Amino acid sequence: MMFAALSVKEKKTFTLLATLLLAVLTGVNIYELVHIMNGEIPEALFNGMLKYGSFSIWFNTLMTGIALLYVLLCGKHIEKVGQHTGEYYALIFFILCGGNLLSGYSNLLILFLGIEIISIPQYILAGSDKRNLKSSEASLKYFLMGSFSTGILLMGIALLYGAMGTFDVAKFNFMEHSVDAMSLGGILLIMVALGFKVSAAPMHFWTPDVYDGAPTPFTAIMATIVKAALFVAFLRLFSETFGGINQHWTLVLAIITALTLFIGNITAVFQQSVKRMLAYSSIAQAGFMLFAVLAVNATGFKGIIIYAVAYSVATIGMFAVLMKLKDYTYDGFNGLGKKHPLLAFTATIFLLSLAGIPLTGGFFAKYFVLTAVLEQGTGMMWLVIFALLMAAISAYYYFKVLMAMYFKKGEPELAMEVTAGDKFFLGLAAAIIIVIGVAPDILLAWLKN
Amino acid sequence: MILLLLILVPFVTGLISFTWKHGSVKTWALGASLMTLAIAFIACAANSQAMLVYNVPWIPSLGARFWLFGNGMSVVLALLTAIVFPVIFISQRNKPVEDAHRFYGLMLLSQAGLMGVFLAHDLLLFYFFWELALIPVYFLCSTWGGERRIPVTFKFFVYTFMGSLLMLAGVIYLYLQTPGRTFDWDTIRQTGASLPAFEQGAVFCLFFIAFGIKMPVFPFHTWQPDTYEQSSTPVTIVLSALMVKMGLFATVKWLVNILPEGTVYWTNTVMVLSVIGIIYASLLAMVQSDIKRLIAYSSIAHIGLMSLGIFANDPNGIAMNGLVVQMFNHGINITGMWLIVSMIEQRYGTRNLRELGGMAGSAPTMAIALVIIAFANIALPLTNGFIGEFMLFHGIFQSENPYHITFMVLAGLGVIFGAVYTLNMVQKVAYGEAKTAVVVKDVSSNELFGLIVIIGIILLLGVYPKLLFGIMG
């Protein structure tokens, strides 16, 4: 892809090329997955630094699949951002590469590499609309704060290395070495750094500005695929590696979760722009995904898979609808239900899913992560009830968009023509959400253990 | 299979209505609802339990099944749902509706949701339908109705959605306690009953808030008068005749049966709340001048008596039977009431009692219908309301609750108040001087048909209530 930028002149060719490549990648992942399901154990790569199991490969498959949907829905908008379409796609592929490392890492160094490979392209993508001041601001802000969190992550890894004498997470043994201040400090620093990356409160301050300032097609990928991949890393590290000593970090993470839910939901209520509302809603949704990390059990892994797909598809779809409009405020949606019934209808499905209404994937996403936590006992009941109350608040701002679309009169202006292809892929995204909402098992059948 | 059809027919026909381009969508919806009614009659006539079960796996990894089950109460309520919709469609036929295909599509979808709630035998499936019944009604209330409909409906939605989410916490909790992780009613019931008393009480709270908001029980009722007032008549009927029953039905099937000790713990609290609701709503109803608000408050009072019946716990179970009868009858009566109110509003252009009068002179048929339905509403003998209310009081009287006489007397006060405000309304609307010069037309043939069905059921069940007991088994 990177080299294609040198030789290809036509912008549309890039989109086509990216679509084909993603389709091939998805195919390869499925091929790999079928082998694993047949009982083959994939060999570890790079001296055991990367190990893939059915969870990792299935997640990679879904991630590339969602990226494919993303390119199909947003491709035309990526072409419109600026001159360097080829580079944008190259950066998106870098992000996918980082995601693949994160789902299969078995060594803290690979974790670090994966996170950096995901982050650096984002700094560039956020600032890709160079003529727009807000975009440059977003990029700089993200870069500065991101560098800090990288430093914190490195510090945490260094402390853990000091305590354990190895980077290989498989060799970590908290039983042998008593849990001392050094390893606990390391875990805490890593938690803060990863919390920053997934925009958990109180490390969320960059999120609204960056998501709002970045060009909308890139916000769509930052809020979805990137976030999902980072959550997989978070979940794997804390469930598989630190799961045995979770009594030491559960309370801290529970407080982070509660704060994330509270700040994300309450602040989202006051937003005037739908794009900014979606930024805060992504913080709120991160709060729910943190439940999967808190749970430390197999249901948590199922939860994150369903959550990642339901949330990513709904959010990408919502952004795709948003990009069609000229005006990003709630008023911009006025009367959409009359003017463009299909656009409004699919947006309705996406919003209902984000709010977690049954018959949409969002319901089972929330259902699984909450069940995962309650499986560990009733100690977390307070957090679950708090989260559900927050979900009721989230219905307020999601339904505000619905109200604008259906119950208010207006003439929504489109920024771009809605083609038959757009309609088809929006319909497809909505169908995916409904299918997950009726039969979540199709996503879980591919997981072993 | 019959039960599956009860849900599938309105669901599929509802979806088709959205894309309906040619011909009259009204006729299509009416045909669909009549078909559902026919299926409901078959279900009532079914003589073996095996016919009233539909059980297939749904989400194997969770142990959730698509399990429908019809017993006395659920079949009665399914029948009520099946009767009310065609009556609405017939009597509202001549009224122009904007965006008719969407309106009828949403109406049929809400019917499917209601049927699902009454028939689901699997807790997760029940939860699904519980929410599914809400979403179409949300759109119905917000799109068609009075000026303040959007904020009012939103309040209603937030209330009920919050309740449902708390219930979800309870659902997950119960599910995790079941051996082998399943949602089916029998296992859930055994699990619930075996929980320690404190936990039963806590889960009871989570469920009851959801159900209490739907009923509504005092102090969760504040959404109700506004929503009834602002919605258009068909939707008000769906809300007051059917959705309210969701709360009562769910309390019996998914609460009292499942958490016996929790129920014992909270019985007096709920009964006190119900009695407060009866008295408070009756007093408010007496001072309303808007007929719609008056009926809304009277509905709260009636529901209060029914929820009292649920918790009466009399040894012979008379109150519970009375509850089923009364749920059916209240659904019929209030449908008739709203139909009349809608006719009045259409003709006089107002719902204000002070501006109405003399209807008996200009529109005698309407006045006669109003009087009969009002009598049924205050449970005069020979009308259907009498037998249900009598059984409820009889049950409460035999209750083992130490305060049962107090509750009964206070609830009886509500009945007296009920007679006062209902008859007062009839008097002001039907008799006295006509206040306006508007020439009032009597009922049209469509409206007459709807009223005849309602009044027919009122008199038939008033004289021969055994029909209903037959269905209850």
Coordinates of C-alpha atoms in Angstrom, one line a residue, chain A residues 302 338 348 352 355-359 363-364 367-368 370-371 374-375 378 381 384-385 388-389 391-392 395-396 399-400 402-403 406-409 437-441 444, chain B residues 11 58-62 98-99 102 124 127-128 131-132 135 138-139 142-143 149-151 154 157-158 161-162 165-166 168-173 175-177 181 183 206:
Chain A
K302 CA -16.8 -13.4 24.9
K338 CA -39.0 12.2 6.0
T348 CA -32.0 4.4 14.3
L352 CA -30.7 1.7 19.5
A355 CA -28.2 2.4 23.8
G356 CA -28.4 -1.3 24.3
I357 CA -32.0 -2.1 23.4
P358 CA -32.8 -5.8 22.9
L359 CA -32.9 -7.2 19.3
F363 CA -28.0 -5.4 24.1
F364 CA -26.0 -8.7 24.1
Y367 CA -25.5 -8.3 28.7
F368 CA -22.3 -10.3 28.4
L370 CA -22.3 -7.4 33.0
T371 CA -22.9 -11.1 33.3
L374 CA -21.6 -10.8 38.2
E375 CA -20.2 -14.3 37.7
T378 CA -22.1 -10.1 44.0
M381 CA -23.4 -5.5 42.1
V384 CA -23.5 -3.1 37.7
I385 CA -26.5 -1.2 39.0
L388 CA -27.3 0.4 34.2
L389 CA -28.5 3.7 35.5
A391 CA -27.1 3.3 30.4
A392 CA -30.5 4.9 31.1
A395 CA -30.7 6.7 26.1
Y396 CA -31.3 10.4 26.6
F399 CA -32.7 9.4 21.5
K400 CA -32.2 13.1 21.0
L402 CA -33.9 10.0 17.0
M403 CA -36.3 12.8 18.0
Y406 CA -38.4 11.8 13.2
F407 CA -40.3 14.3 15.2
K408 CA -38.8 17.6 14.2
K409 CA -39.4 19.3 10.9
G437 CA -29.0 -9.1 18.5
V438 CA -31.0 -12.2 17.7
A439 CA -28.3 -14.8 17.6
P440 CA -25.1 -13.8 19.4
D441 CA -23.9 -17.4 19.1
L444 CA -19.1 -17.1 19.9
Chain B
F11 CA -45.1 -8.9 13.5
W58 CA -32.8 -20.0 20.8
I59 CA -29.3 -19.2 22.1
P60 CA -27.8 -22.5 23.1
S61 CA -24.6 -21.1 24.7
L62 CA -26.7 -19.1 27.1
E98 CA -50.8 11.2 8.6
D99 CA -48.3 8.6 7.4
R102 CA -46.1 3.9 9.5
L124 CA -34.6 -13.6 28.6
Y127 CA -37.2 -9.3 28.7
F128 CA -36.8 -9.0 24.9
E131 CA -38.6 -3.9 25.6
L132 CA -39.9 -4.6 22.1
I135 CA -40.1 0.9 21.3
Y138 CA -42.4 5.3 21.9
F139 CA -42.6 6.2 18.2
S142 CA -44.1 10.9 19.9
T143 CA -45.3 11.2 16.3
R149 CA -46.2 14.9 23.1
I150 CA -42.5 14.8 22.5
P151 CA -41.2 15.8 26.0
F154 CA -39.7 11.0 26.5
F157 CA -39.7 6.3 27.9
V158 CA -36.9 7.2 30.4
F161 CA -36.3 2.2 30.3
M162 CA -34.7 2.8 33.7
L165 CA -32.5 -1.9 33.1
L166 CA -32.9 -2.4 36.8
L168 CA -32.0 -6.6 33.7
A169 CA -29.7 -6.6 36.8
G170 CA -32.2 -8.9 38.5
V171 CA -32.5 -11.1 35.5
I172 CA -28.8 -11.6 35.3
Y173 CA -28.6 -12.3 39.0
Y175 CA -29.8 -16.5 35.8
L176 CA -26.4 -16.9 37.4
Q177 CA -27.9 -18.7 40.4
R181 CA -27.5 -21.7 33.6
F183 CA -33.7 -18.9 31.8
L206 CA -35.2 -4.6 41.1

